[in-house]
């Protein structure tokens, strides 16, 4: 996604009870490398990327782009949330014009099981609902990723379809601020 119409990016940091959703900073570089090099994180995302490649190619301030929030806990990055336009060539769409936004998230394994993903994603959904009133948001995850499936349900995503992609069954759901979800 390149823009949300008249919405300025990056937004002011979003604060939740325990977290801050903010723009990427140079201090996040090591956490970005760890996130993409982690075999646990990469399990349902095509596998980890080689750490030496990431060390060599990651920019000084990785993730500094429209639609990416760093998730900060006590001044340290623990994950990220992305809001991107879903590629029209991919299977799974909620609208005929395929111009929808997709929610993505990745968290370091040490942050799993603490409710941070639900807290951060709920804040991102609230921000999106204000930035794009009435626009639905999509989420796609492998059906084998039980944690992600539970999170999608908790956040109020409704299943639209399942399909095969990347050699695995995918779950595709939609969320709308028009329908109460939480």
PDB file of C-alpha atoms in Angstrom:
ATOM      1  CA  UNK A   1       0.000   0.000   0.000  1.00  0.00           C
ATOM      2  CA  UNK A   2       1.346   3.367  -0.873  1.00  0.00           C
ATOM      3  CA  UNK A   3      -1.199   5.531   0.866  1.00  0.00           C
ATOM      4  CA  UNK A   4      -4.408   5.776   2.834  1.00  0.00           C
ATOM      5  CA  UNK A   5      -5.712   8.745   0.890  1.00  0.00           C
ATOM      6  CA  UNK A   6      -5.405  11.928   2.964  1.00  0.00           C
ATOM      7  CA  UNK A   7      -4.047  10.035   6.010  1.00  0.00           C
ATOM      8  CA  UNK A   8      -0.561  11.164   7.010  1.00  0.00           C
ATOM      9  CA  UNK A   9       2.114   8.525   7.527  1.00  0.00           C
ATOM     10  CA  UNK A  10       3.585   7.775   9.920  1.00  0.00           C
ATOM     11  CA  UNK A  11       0.832   8.425  12.420  1.00  0.00           C
ATOM     12  CA  UNK A  12       1.660   9.533  15.921  1.00  0.00           C
ATOM     13  CA  UNK A  13       2.708   6.567  18.063  1.00  0.00           C
ATOM     14  CA  UNK A  14      -0.262   4.505  19.213  1.00  0.00           C
ATOM     15  CA  UNK A  15      -0.191   3.558  22.885  1.00  0.00           C
ATOM     16  CA  UNK A  16      -1.976   0.580  24.385  1.00  0.00           C
ATOM     17  CA  UNK A  17      -1.912  -0.649  27.967  1.00  0.00           C
ATOM     18  CA  UNK A  18       1.527  -2.276  27.497  1.00  0.00           C
ATOM     19  CA  UNK A  19       2.730  -1.460  23.990  1.00  0.00           C
ATOM     20  CA  UNK A  20       3.576   1.327  21.578  1.00  0.00           C
ATOM     21  CA  UNK A  21       2.969   1.019  17.826  1.00  0.00           C
ATOM     22  CA  UNK A  22       5.437   3.331  16.134  1.00  0.00           C
ATOM     23  CA  UNK A  23       7.614   3.963  13.116  1.00  0.00           C
ATOM     24  CA  UNK A  24      10.821   1.957  12.742  1.00  0.00           C
ATOM     25  CA  UNK A  25      14.071   3.390  14.099  1.00  0.00           C
ATOM     26  CA  UNK A  26      17.746   2.485  13.704  1.00  0.00           C
ATOM     27  CA  UNK A  27      17.706   0.764  17.132  1.00  0.00           C
ATOM     28  CA  UNK A  28      15.267  -1.830  15.696  1.00  0.00           C
ATOM     29  CA  UNK A  29      17.724  -3.261  13.148  1.00  0.00           C
ATOM     30  CA  UNK A  30      18.883  -6.195  15.293  1.00  0.00           C
ATOM     31  CA  UNK A  31      15.285  -7.157  16.124  1.00  0.00           C
ATOM     32  CA  UNK A  32      14.297  -7.043  12.428  1.00  0.00           C
ATOM     33  CA  UNK A  33      17.201  -9.346  11.603  1.00  0.00           C
ATOM     34  CA  UNK A  34      16.234 -11.717  14.427  1.00  0.00           C
ATOM     35  CA  UNK A  35      12.598 -11.713  13.313  1.00  0.00           C
ATOM     36  CA  UNK A  36      13.372 -12.659   9.709  1.00  0.00           C
ATOM     37  CA  UNK A  37      16.167 -15.109  10.634  1.00  0.00           C
ATOM     38  CA  UNK A  38      14.079 -16.988  13.223  1.00  0.00           C
ATOM     39  CA  UNK A  39      13.148 -20.514  12.177  1.00  0.00           C
ATOM     40  CA  UNK A  40      10.186 -20.384  14.586  1.00  0.00           C
ATOM     41  CA  UNK A  41       8.820 -17.162  13.077  1.00  0.00           C
ATOM     42  CA  UNK A  42       9.431 -18.452   9.556  1.00  0.00           C
ATOM     43  CA  UNK A  43       7.589 -21.749  10.077  1.00  0.00           C
ATOM     44  CA  UNK A  44       4.471 -20.561   8.225  1.00  0.00           C
ATOM     45  CA  UNK A  45       6.136 -17.839   6.168  1.00  0.00           C
ATOM     46  CA  UNK A  46       8.367 -19.815   3.850  1.00  0.00           C
ATOM     47  CA  UNK A  47      11.186 -20.404   6.325  1.00  0.00           C
ATOM     48  CA  UNK A  48      13.862 -18.208   7.836  1.00  0.00           C
ATOM     49  CA  UNK A  49      16.151 -16.017   5.774  1.00  0.00           C
ATOM     50  CA  UNK A  50      19.921 -16.467   6.166  1.00  0.00           C
ATOM     51  CA  UNK A  51      21.187 -14.283   9.015  1.00  0.00           C
ATOM     52  CA  UNK A  52      24.409 -13.348   7.172  1.00  0.00           C
ATOM     53  CA  UNK A  53      22.347 -12.156   4.183  1.00  0.00           C
ATOM     54  CA  UNK A  54      20.116 -10.091   6.469  1.00  0.00           C
ATOM     55  CA  UNK A  55      23.141  -8.590   8.269  1.00  0.00           C
ATOM     56  CA  UNK A  56      24.598  -7.624   4.913  1.00  0.00           C
ATOM     57  CA  UNK A  57      21.445  -6.279   3.253  1.00  0.00           C
ATOM     58  CA  UNK A  58      19.217  -4.836   5.990  1.00  0.00           C
ATOM     59  CA  UNK A  59      19.162  -1.049   5.813  1.00  0.00           C
ATOM     60  CA  UNK A  60      20.267   1.016   8.781  1.00  0.00           C
ATOM     61  CA  UNK A  61      16.598   1.708   9.510  1.00  0.00           C
ATOM     62  CA  UNK A  62      14.691  -1.361   8.283  1.00  0.00           C
ATOM     63  CA  UNK A  63      10.945  -1.290   7.915  1.00  0.00           C
ATOM     64  CA  UNK A  64      10.689   2.460   7.404  1.00  0.00           C
ATOM     65  CA  UNK A  65       7.795   2.384   4.993  1.00  0.00           C
ATOM     66  CA  UNK A  66       4.146   3.210   4.664  1.00  0.00           C
ATOM     67  CA  UNK A  67       1.889   0.748   6.503  1.00  0.00           C
ATOM     68  CA  UNK A  68       4.467  -0.782   8.861  1.00  0.00           C
ATOM     69  CA  UNK A  69       4.203  -0.407  12.627  1.00  0.00           C
ATOM     70  CA  UNK A  70       6.964  -1.566  14.955  1.00  0.00           C
ATOM     71  CA  UNK A  71       5.569  -3.082  18.152  1.00  0.00           C
ATOM     72  CA  UNK A  72       7.514  -1.732  21.097  1.00  0.00           C
ATOM     73  CA  UNK A  73       7.507  -3.163  24.622  1.00  0.00           C
ATOM     74  CA  UNK A  74       9.545  -1.279  27.214  1.00  0.00           C
ATOM     75  CA  UNK A  75      11.598   0.535  24.553  1.00  0.00           C
ATOM     76  CA  UNK A  76      12.406  -2.663  22.576  1.00  0.00           C
ATOM     77  CA  UNK A  77      10.946  -4.005  19.350  1.00  0.00           C
ATOM     78  CA  UNK A  78       9.081  -7.294  19.832  1.00  0.00           C
ATOM     79  CA  UNK A  79       7.347  -7.500  16.464  1.00  0.00           C
ATOM     80  CA  UNK A  80       5.716  -5.669  13.609  1.00  0.00           C
ATOM     81  CA  UNK A  81       2.337  -5.148  11.995  1.00  0.00           C
ATOM     82  CA  UNK A  82       1.850  -4.385   8.323  1.00  0.00           C
ATOM     83  CA  UNK A  83      -1.072  -2.946   6.390  1.00  0.00           C
ATOM     84  CA  UNK A  84      -0.516  -3.603   2.679  1.00  0.00           C
ATOM     85  CA  UNK A  85      -2.601  -3.774  -0.471  1.00  0.00           C
ATOM     86  CA  UNK A  86      -3.231  -7.422  -1.342  1.00  0.00           C
ATOM     87  CA  UNK A  87      -1.749  -8.277  -4.730  1.00  0.00           C
ATOM     88  CA  UNK A  88      -4.575  -8.690  -7.252  1.00  0.00           C
ATOM     89  CA  UNK A  89      -2.781 -11.721  -8.758  1.00  0.00           C
ATOM     90  CA  UNK A  90      -2.950 -13.713  -5.533  1.00  0.00           C
ATOM     91  CA  UNK A  91      -5.939 -15.908  -4.715  1.00  0.00           C
ATOM     92  CA  UNK A  92      -8.324 -14.717  -2.029  1.00  0.00           C
ATOM     93  CA  UNK A  93     -10.167 -11.431  -2.251  1.00  0.00           C
ATOM     94  CA  UNK A  94     -13.075  -9.853  -0.452  1.00  0.00           C
ATOM     95  CA  UNK A  95     -13.940  -7.363  -3.191  1.00  0.00           C
ATOM     96  CA  UNK A  96     -14.311  -7.776  -6.954  1.00  0.00           C
ATOM     97  CA  UNK A  97     -11.782  -4.997  -7.663  1.00  0.00           C
ATOM     98  CA  UNK A  98      -9.222  -6.751  -5.403  1.00  0.00           C
ATOM     99  CA  UNK A  99      -8.252  -3.352  -3.935  1.00  0.00           C
ATOM    100  CA  UNK A 100      -8.313  -4.398  -0.316  1.00  0.00           C
ATOM    101  CA  UNK A 101      -5.871  -3.931   2.536  1.00  0.00           C
ATOM    102  CA  UNK A 102      -4.346  -6.940   4.279  1.00  0.00           C
ATOM    103  CA  UNK A 103      -3.209  -7.117   7.903  1.00  0.00           C
ATOM    104  CA  UNK A 104       0.060  -8.924   8.553  1.00  0.00           C
ATOM    105  CA  UNK A 105       1.992  -9.471  11.775  1.00  0.00           C
ATOM    106  CA  UNK A 106       5.189 -11.089  13.028  1.00  0.00           C
ATOM    107  CA  UNK A 107       6.396 -11.309  16.617  1.00  0.00           C
ATOM    108  CA  UNK A 108       9.617 -12.581  18.145  1.00  0.00           C
ATOM    109  CA  UNK A 109       9.089 -15.993  19.778  1.00  0.00           C
ATOM    110  CA  UNK A 110       9.841 -14.645  23.255  1.00  0.00           C
ATOM    111  CA  UNK A 111       6.774 -12.380  22.878  1.00  0.00           C
ATOM    112  CA  UNK A 112       4.416 -15.254  22.012  1.00  0.00           C
ATOM    113  CA  UNK A 113       1.714 -16.311  24.440  1.00  0.00           C
ATOM    114  CA  UNK A 114       1.528 -12.994  26.319  1.00  0.00           C
ATOM    115  CA  UNK A 115      -1.387 -11.411  24.463  1.00  0.00           C
ATOM    116  CA  UNK A 116       0.825  -8.806  22.773  1.00  0.00           C
ATOM    117  CA  UNK A 117      -0.287  -9.751  19.245  1.00  0.00           C
ATOM    118  CA  UNK A 118      -3.971  -9.378  20.125  1.00  0.00           C
ATOM    119  CA  UNK A 119      -3.335  -6.072  21.910  1.00  0.00           C
ATOM    120  CA  UNK A 120      -1.223  -4.630  19.089  1.00  0.00           C
ATOM    121  CA  UNK A 121      -3.481  -5.863  16.280  1.00  0.00           C
ATOM    122  CA  UNK A 122      -6.591  -4.514  18.031  1.00  0.00           C
ATOM    123  CA  UNK A 123      -4.902  -1.092  18.223  1.00  0.00           C
ATOM    124  CA  UNK A 124      -3.954  -1.285  14.527  1.00  0.00           C
ATOM    125  CA  UNK A 125      -7.558  -2.246  13.652  1.00  0.00           C
ATOM    126  CA  UNK A 126      -8.854   0.760  15.608  1.00  0.00           C
ATOM    127  CA  UNK A 127      -6.385   3.040  13.808  1.00  0.00           C
ATOM    128  CA  UNK A 128      -7.382   1.566  10.425  1.00  0.00           C
ATOM    129  CA  UNK A 129     -11.100   1.991  11.195  1.00  0.00           C
ATOM    130  CA  UNK A 130     -10.490   5.702  11.871  1.00  0.00           C
ATOM    131  CA  UNK A 131      -8.195   6.146   8.844  1.00  0.00           C
ATOM    132  CA  UNK A 132     -10.423   4.245   6.393  1.00  0.00           C
ATOM    133  CA  UNK A 133     -13.973   4.260   7.822  1.00  0.00           C
ATOM    134  CA  UNK A 134     -16.058   1.344   6.608  1.00  0.00           C
ATOM    135  CA  UNK A 135     -13.254  -0.223   4.561  1.00  0.00           C
ATOM    136  CA  UNK A 136     -12.849  -3.954   5.211  1.00  0.00           C
ATOM    137  CA  UNK A 137      -9.491  -5.420   6.185  1.00  0.00           C
ATOM    138  CA  UNK A 138      -8.270  -8.850   5.051  1.00  0.00           C
ATOM    139  CA  UNK A 139      -6.136 -11.457   6.787  1.00  0.00           C
ATOM    140  CA  UNK A 140      -4.619 -14.597   5.268  1.00  0.00           C
ATOM    141  CA  UNK A 141      -2.858 -17.331   7.242  1.00  0.00           C
ATOM    142  CA  UNK A 142      -2.068 -20.997   6.847  1.00  0.00           C
ATOM    143  CA  UNK A 143      -4.715 -23.199   8.441  1.00  0.00           C
ATOM    144  CA  UNK A 144      -1.846 -25.096  10.092  1.00  0.00           C
ATOM    145  CA  UNK A 145      -0.899 -21.921  12.007  1.00  0.00           C
ATOM    146  CA  UNK A 146      -3.220 -22.486  14.956  1.00  0.00           C
ATOM    147  CA  UNK A 147      -2.002 -19.417  16.890  1.00  0.00           C
ATOM    148  CA  UNK A 148      -2.750 -17.141  13.960  1.00  0.00           C
ATOM    149  CA  UNK A 149      -6.154 -18.756  13.401  1.00  0.00           C
ATOM    150  CA  UNK A 150      -7.066 -18.142  17.075  1.00  0.00           C
ATOM    151  CA  UNK A 151      -5.885 -14.541  16.841  1.00  0.00           C
ATOM    152  CA  UNK A 152      -7.948 -13.931  13.688  1.00  0.00           C
ATOM    153  CA  UNK A 153     -11.065 -15.237  15.455  1.00  0.00           C
ATOM    154  CA  UNK A 154     -10.337 -13.189  18.586  1.00  0.00           C
ATOM    155  CA  UNK A 155      -9.958 -10.037  16.488  1.00  0.00           C
ATOM    156  CA  UNK A 156     -13.286 -10.660  14.757  1.00  0.00           C
ATOM    157  CA  UNK A 157     -12.154 -11.773  11.303  1.00  0.00           C
ATOM    158  CA  UNK A 158     -14.811 -13.818   9.492  1.00  0.00           C
ATOM    159  CA  UNK A 159     -13.756 -16.614   7.142  1.00  0.00           C
ATOM    160  CA  UNK A 160     -14.413 -15.853   3.466  1.00  0.00           C
ATOM    161  CA  UNK A 161     -12.670 -18.796   1.845  1.00  0.00           C
ATOM    162  CA  UNK A 162      -9.874 -21.343   1.950  1.00  0.00           C
ATOM    163  CA  UNK A 163      -7.492 -22.047  -0.909  1.00  0.00           C
ATOM    164  CA  UNK A 164      -4.137 -23.599  -1.701  1.00  0.00           C
ATOM    165  CA  UNK A 165      -1.148 -21.237  -1.945  1.00  0.00           C
ATOM    166  CA  UNK A 166       2.561 -21.685  -1.277  1.00  0.00           C
ATOM    167  CA  UNK A 167       1.978 -25.438  -1.008  1.00  0.00           C
ATOM    168  CA  UNK A 168      -0.377 -25.143   1.980  1.00  0.00           C
ATOM    169  CA  UNK A 169      -4.037 -24.581   2.745  1.00  0.00           C
ATOM    170  CA  UNK A 170      -4.707 -20.887   3.468  1.00  0.00           C
ATOM    171  CA  UNK A 171      -7.470 -19.346   5.551  1.00  0.00           C
ATOM    172  CA  UNK A 172      -8.730 -16.004   4.256  1.00  0.00           C
ATOM    173  CA  UNK A 173     -10.907 -13.736   6.381  1.00  0.00           C
ATOM    174  CA  UNK A 174     -12.381 -10.257   6.480  1.00  0.00           C
ATOM    175  CA  UNK A 175     -12.850  -7.710   9.281  1.00  0.00           C
ATOM    176  CA  UNK A 176     -14.949  -4.592   9.114  1.00  0.00           C
ATOM    177  CA  UNK A 177     -15.343  -1.732  11.555  1.00  0.00           C
ATOM    178  CA  UNK A 178     -18.974  -1.510  10.433  1.00  0.00           C
ATOM    179  CA  UNK A 179     -19.752  -4.807  12.194  1.00  0.00           C
ATOM    180  CA  UNK A 180     -18.837  -4.893  15.897  1.00  0.00           C
ATOM    181  CA  UNK A 181     -16.050  -7.435  16.343  1.00  0.00           C
ATOM    182  CA  UNK A 182     -14.572  -7.085  19.803  1.00  0.00           C
TER     183      UNK A 182
END
